[in-house]
């Protein structure tokens, strides 16, 4: 097979592995097509199985003939391999470099991976748009499922089926699509059952410098308004950025052509800036200096927390328009595949209790990120350590997860899942044995036939033991809208991701286990009390029998 | 009461500090409290502000809506009222100005505070903590350390307690000589004894060495401390000040130990800034976090420029140094700063907390504060501005200590028997002057004031509601597996203590509290266990005695409701926590029971249906 030629030295003995919080291990290093494996051949020591795809960057160092490779992973872990023999070390390093940056999709691990667990429910079929639409149909008749995009010809980043206003025909959709960036015409993102208001998302309108308009686009979005009601357009860009977009053919909805809509501009940054922010943040977190001032100023300079606040604020605004103002909302930025999705998905977490369950959150990620065409493969091909110049990489989804974590911190009993689930998703977007996050859109995934050739992450997650692991023991269904605080003092650095490898989480984990224990014990005791009561009641009724000799 | 001109003002608006929200209600001024009662009957909130908690009152210039009155409290509550009529506002303002500047201790709340307790309970409250027993627990007196009576009458050092522990070999002349060579007579004495290695933590004030003075008795004193520990041939002397400050002190005839004169010491500066720097730093921090619509960047830059977390780190680093010297090297350590009652108290008490699991229990923590802070003369009256005094003496040294403890509880969630609420409650009462414990500056003054006869003890009150302060994750065996804590002081592991500095800004806190939830469950577990025992008893009775006793006993009644008690409520879904007594608002407030001072409800939710 083709990997063999990339691996000059498949095996080295006497390699020493150093990892955060784990004892140093000496063993045999093996390279396979997809993994870097270190085995000590002893039963009681943990082995290392590292996906090449998880390697973000490596560094080589030599002291005499002892080589050292520092492996920096996309999950932000840094591990060190001491390899005897300069040639072996160089060979290993160059193999890792090549294997971890293979561009060819057909060589990716998910296509080779065979599950070692029993698939109870095929995740590829768990969240079909048709099923989601059935829920919508039970609430309203104002929407229909259009297959205008069934061959991906109207919009390459949309799924074949999208929900649109019932009164708008496919022809109108096609014309509106021609007026929106990437063909991303306004589609339904969320229906707020409480008051029937909706959230839609799209790409920017292609007004250009001379203010082009499109009657069909206007008709399409006006069809979502109730008589006499106004709606809000949330443009995730600042006014000036949106203005500049006109020069490149983009733009925003003018008041004149969209009189029933009020436009609000927010300031969520473009993806390249977010990537830079991530790199700076991780650098700050890895800084070993003991200077408090240095840490705080580096943290500040990374702007990460600013992005978190800005995204959360915008999502709260969208939720507020819908729930408090009783207005419908259209959200877009430039392409409508990044900041737009951050806002629409977070607004749903705030508004819709269903999105706070394990299943519901998967459905949300599937609907608002995967089906909605967030280009995962481009965005997550490199993480914070990569030296190569970023092309399309950006931690857009990671920022979304961070925001969810912030809300979870503020409403620790309102989510069915714990932060483990968020961390798991973070890891799998960057490197995974599952096909879920491969490709950039539904169309790409369908061309690759991933649903046949790979296993879905959801198949793994939705097994009882995994669900149990990811569950939040404190969860109690909360049907309310949850409004997070976005004050800087309320936003925390997500230690579970960014400081995860800085300090063993053992203390925190043990405390967490203790909490779980208290909760479980409570349930046991309740059961026991109920059983005893039942027994007593029984004894009371049996007693007359006992008394008769 | 003679200072109160207007006991009640209606139609006062309370503005939220961080949003545009406001509430209107009535302001009451009593002899001890300023009370705001919201008039909205549905979600009526009451704010009780003890006069002693008020740090400053400011009357802003008149606006169209009325006369603004801004009150800053020492527990970091900031309230902004708008009073309709300027005259009312002025009356309240000038009454408060007088009330918040008591001139004698007798005016403090502790002397009038009267909980429903009889004399015996009150006295028992004061007997809860026995420092003599505490030294015994550490293993002192022993063959190397003894109790000395030199300060029985506060003659040698009036800011020290009567009972002091010194090396056996330190004779009275040595003690007297040494005390004369130390600032304020605060000579080296034992504060903690690490039994395992027989290493001692001693404390004192700076030596009056100037540029060249020396004192043979003081040198013998340090010699005696060194000799009392066979594990190490030298004593660490930790000067907790920055070197520059210590050197500057030499010009005033004070200074630090010259290693050439003391034969077996290792001298070390650890660089904690003085009370003035700390005061300014916290002021800056509060200014920053009090800004409306604060941006993340301004917040982080403000956090940095205030230097507060840097100071917290410095204090913790010093405590870690002390702990390592004692537990790893087995060396004795002498800690001092200038007068030995601020930084020294911080470092000694935090070091002990790291070394000795006992201090991480509720009782132990109280003992620790009683020992290193109260008895060794941390000047609570001056630092917390209890009487109208010198503003330059005010400094958040004790607050900073509590914050350091909080940082530790965050890093070691299983190590502490108590939770954050205990720290907040102690902080509250250090400033409330409601209990006698923290009044005045030292033990001698406290005795003169006869506090034990005339006031109540905070510790008794805290213990009476001890279940609120339990840390549900506390692990009893943790003390055995981790007798010594080794915290990280990497900057990224130190956090801003929102629950302290924004305690009363409810909109900033998590809307649901894990701590509260788990505590409730734990309490419910206890009740359920009880119920099970009772039920099982009844059940055994039924099965064994059924033959003989037809009229069997009923299962205990209270057990029946237990199950329903355990249901948890989503916080904030009901706003009726303290609604019961709004009917009699017309009357005076004097008779009304004051609410528990720190409201433990951080999470009034903004959750909407």
mmCIF file of N, CA, C and O in Angstrom, chain A residues 395-426:
data_model
loop_
_atom_site.group_PDB
_atom_site.id
_atom_site.type_symbol
_atom_site.label_atom_id
_atom_site.label_comp_id
_atom_site.label_asym_id
_atom_site.label_seq_id
_atom_site.Cartn_x
_atom_site.Cartn_y
_atom_site.Cartn_z
ATOM 1 N N UNK A 395 -10.663 28.680 14.207
ATOM 2 C CA UNK A 395 -11.340 27.970 15.297
ATOM 3 C C UNK A 395 -12.787 28.445 15.468
ATOM 4 O O UNK A 395 -13.212 28.773 16.571
ATOM 5 N N UNK A 396 -13.518 28.470 14.389
ATOM 6 C CA UNK A 396 -14.887 28.987 14.449
ATOM 7 C C UNK A 396 -15.760 28.088 15.317
ATOM 8 O O UNK A 396 -16.490 28.552 16.189
ATOM 9 N N UNK A 397 -15.636 26.795 15.083
ATOM 10 C CA UNK A 397 -16.444 25.842 15.837
ATOM 11 C C UNK A 397 -15.965 25.762 17.294
ATOM 12 O O UNK A 397 -16.764 25.661 18.219
ATOM 13 N N UNK A 398 -14.658 25.847 17.489
ATOM 14 C CA UNK A 398 -14.126 25.829 18.852
ATOM 15 C C UNK A 398 -14.663 27.019 19.650
ATOM 16 O O UNK A 398 -15.003 26.892 20.825
ATOM 17 N N UNK A 399 -14.751 28.166 19.006
ATOM 18 C CA UNK A 399 -15.310 29.335 19.691
ATOM 19 C C UNK A 399 -16.772 29.096 20.057
ATOM 20 O O UNK A 399 -17.228 29.486 21.137
ATOM 21 N N UNK A 400 -17.486 28.458 19.143
ATOM 22 C CA UNK A 400 -18.876 28.105 19.457
ATOM 23 C C UNK A 400 -18.913 27.207 20.693
ATOM 24 O O UNK A 400 -19.677 27.444 21.633
ATOM 25 N N UNK A 401 -18.050 26.177 20.719
ATOM 26 C CA UNK A 401 -18.027 25.274 21.866
ATOM 27 C C UNK A 401 -17.667 26.028 23.146
ATOM 28 O O UNK A 401 -18.235 25.787 24.214
ATOM 29 N N UNK A 402 -16.717 26.947 23.027
ATOM 30 C CA UNK A 402 -16.316 27.751 24.179
ATOM 31 C C UNK A 402 -17.527 28.538 24.705
ATOM 32 O O UNK A 402 -17.789 28.579 25.915
ATOM 33 N N UNK A 403 -18.283 29.125 23.796
ATOM 34 C CA UNK A 403 -19.470 29.887 24.214
ATOM 35 C C UNK A 403 -20.490 28.975 24.889
ATOM 36 O O UNK A 403 -21.102 29.344 25.886
ATOM 37 N N UNK A 404 -20.663 27.775 24.349
ATOM 38 C CA UNK A 404 -21.592 26.830 24.980
ATOM 39 C C UNK A 404 -21.097 26.513 26.386
ATOM 40 O O UNK A 404 -21.870 26.468 27.348
ATOM 41 N N UNK A 405 -19.781 26.330 26.496
ATOM 42 C CA UNK A 405 -19.215 26.043 27.812
ATOM 43 C C UNK A 405 -19.496 27.182 28.793
ATOM 44 O O UNK A 405 -19.811 26.949 29.960
ATOM 45 N N UNK A 406 -19.379 28.417 28.313
ATOM 46 C CA UNK A 406 -19.653 29.571 29.179
ATOM 47 C C UNK A 406 -21.095 29.519 29.681
ATOM 48 O O UNK A 406 -21.371 29.768 30.855
ATOM 49 N N UNK A 407 -22.020 29.189 28.782
ATOM 50 C CA UNK A 407 -23.429 29.126 29.197
ATOM 51 C C UNK A 407 -23.617 27.959 30.164
ATOM 52 O O UNK A 407 -24.308 28.065 31.170
ATOM 53 N N UNK A 408 -22.963 26.853 29.848
ATOM 54 C CA UNK A 408 -23.026 25.679 30.727
ATOM 55 C C UNK A 408 -22.525 26.017 32.129
ATOM 56 O O UNK A 408 -23.083 25.593 33.131
ATOM 57 N N UNK A 409 -21.453 26.793 32.207
ATOM 58 C CA UNK A 409 -20.929 27.213 33.504
ATOM 59 C C UNK A 409 -21.947 28.050 34.271
ATOM 60 O O UNK A 409 -22.035 28.002 35.481
ATOM 61 N N UNK A 410 -22.692 28.850 33.537
ATOM 62 C CA UNK A 410 -23.637 29.739 34.205
ATOM 63 C C UNK A 410 -24.954 29.051 34.541
ATOM 64 O O UNK A 410 -25.670 29.470 35.435
ATOM 65 N N UNK A 411 -25.260 28.000 33.799
ATOM 66 C CA UNK A 411 -26.477 27.233 34.073
ATOM 67 C C UNK A 411 -26.113 25.753 34.222
ATOM 68 O O UNK A 411 -26.475 24.940 33.376
ATOM 69 N N UNK A 412 -25.359 25.439 35.267
ATOM 70 C CA UNK A 412 -24.773 24.092 35.344
ATOM 71 C C UNK A 412 -25.803 22.969 35.475
ATOM 72 O O UNK A 412 -25.449 21.821 35.328
ATOM 73 N N UNK A 413 -27.051 23.303 35.751
ATOM 74 C CA UNK A 413 -28.045 22.233 35.896
ATOM 75 C C UNK A 413 -28.979 22.155 34.696
ATOM 76 O O UNK A 413 -29.905 21.353 34.686
ATOM 77 N N UNK A 414 -28.768 22.983 33.711
ATOM 78 C CA UNK A 414 -29.726 23.043 32.607
ATOM 79 C C UNK A 414 -29.277 22.285 31.362
ATOM 80 O O UNK A 414 -29.975 22.301 30.354
ATOM 81 N N UNK A 415 -28.117 21.672 31.432
ATOM 82 C CA UNK A 415 -27.634 20.925 30.274
ATOM 83 C C UNK A 415 -27.561 19.438 30.606
ATOM 84 O O UNK A 415 -27.075 19.070 31.679
ATOM 85 N N UNK A 416 -27.994 18.624 29.672
ATOM 86 C CA UNK A 416 -27.950 17.184 29.930
ATOM 87 C C UNK A 416 -26.528 16.652 29.808
ATOM 88 O O UNK A 416 -26.204 15.598 30.322
ATOM 89 N N UNK A 417 -25.681 17.406 29.110
ATOM 90 C CA UNK A 417 -24.308 16.940 28.922
ATOM 91 C C UNK A 417 -23.347 17.772 29.750
ATOM 92 O O UNK A 417 -23.653 18.887 30.156
ATOM 93 N N UNK A 418 -22.170 17.192 29.996
ATOM 94 C CA UNK A 418 -21.148 17.897 30.739
ATOM 95 C C UNK A 418 -20.130 18.449 29.746
ATOM 96 O O UNK A 418 -20.253 18.248 28.548
ATOM 97 N N UNK A 419 -19.113 19.117 30.283
ATOM 98 C CA UNK A 419 -18.125 19.697 29.368
ATOM 99 C C UNK A 419 -17.339 18.612 28.619
ATOM 100 O O UNK A 419 -16.734 18.903 27.593
ATOM 101 N N UNK A 420 -17.352 17.379 29.127
ATOM 102 C CA UNK A 420 -16.659 16.304 28.409
ATOM 103 C C UNK A 420 -17.150 16.196 26.969
ATOM 104 O O UNK A 420 -16.382 15.898 26.060
ATOM 105 N N UNK A 421 -18.435 16.399 26.796
ATOM 106 C CA UNK A 421 -19.008 16.288 25.460
ATOM 107 C C UNK A 421 -18.435 17.379 24.553
ATOM 108 O O UNK A 421 -18.082 17.127 23.392
ATOM 109 N N UNK A 422 -18.308 18.578 25.087
ATOM 110 C CA UNK A 422 -17.778 19.691 24.301
ATOM 111 C C UNK A 422 -16.321 19.437 23.937
ATOM 112 O O UNK A 422 -15.890 19.699 22.815
ATOM 113 N N UNK A 423 -15.565 18.912 24.915
ATOM 114 C CA UNK A 423 -14.151 18.620 24.651
ATOM 115 C C UNK A 423 -14.036 17.517 23.592
ATOM 116 O O UNK A 423 -13.209 17.586 22.685
ATOM 117 N N UNK A 424 -14.901 16.519 23.705
ATOM 118 C CA UNK A 424 -14.909 15.426 22.729
ATOM 119 C C UNK A 424 -15.149 15.966 21.312
ATOM 120 O O UNK A 424 -14.459 15.594 20.361
ATOM 121 N N UNK A 425 -16.110 16.864 21.190
ATOM 122 C CA UNK A 425 -16.396 17.423 19.871
ATOM 123 C C UNK A 425 -15.207 18.223 19.352
ATOM 124 O O UNK A 425 -14.851 18.154 18.178
ATOM 125 N N UNK A 426 -14.592 18.980 20.250
ATOM 126 C CA UNK A 426 -13.398 19.737 19.859
ATOM 127 C C UNK A 426 -12.339 18.795 19.291
ATOM 128 O O UNK A 426 -11.785 19.020 18.220
#
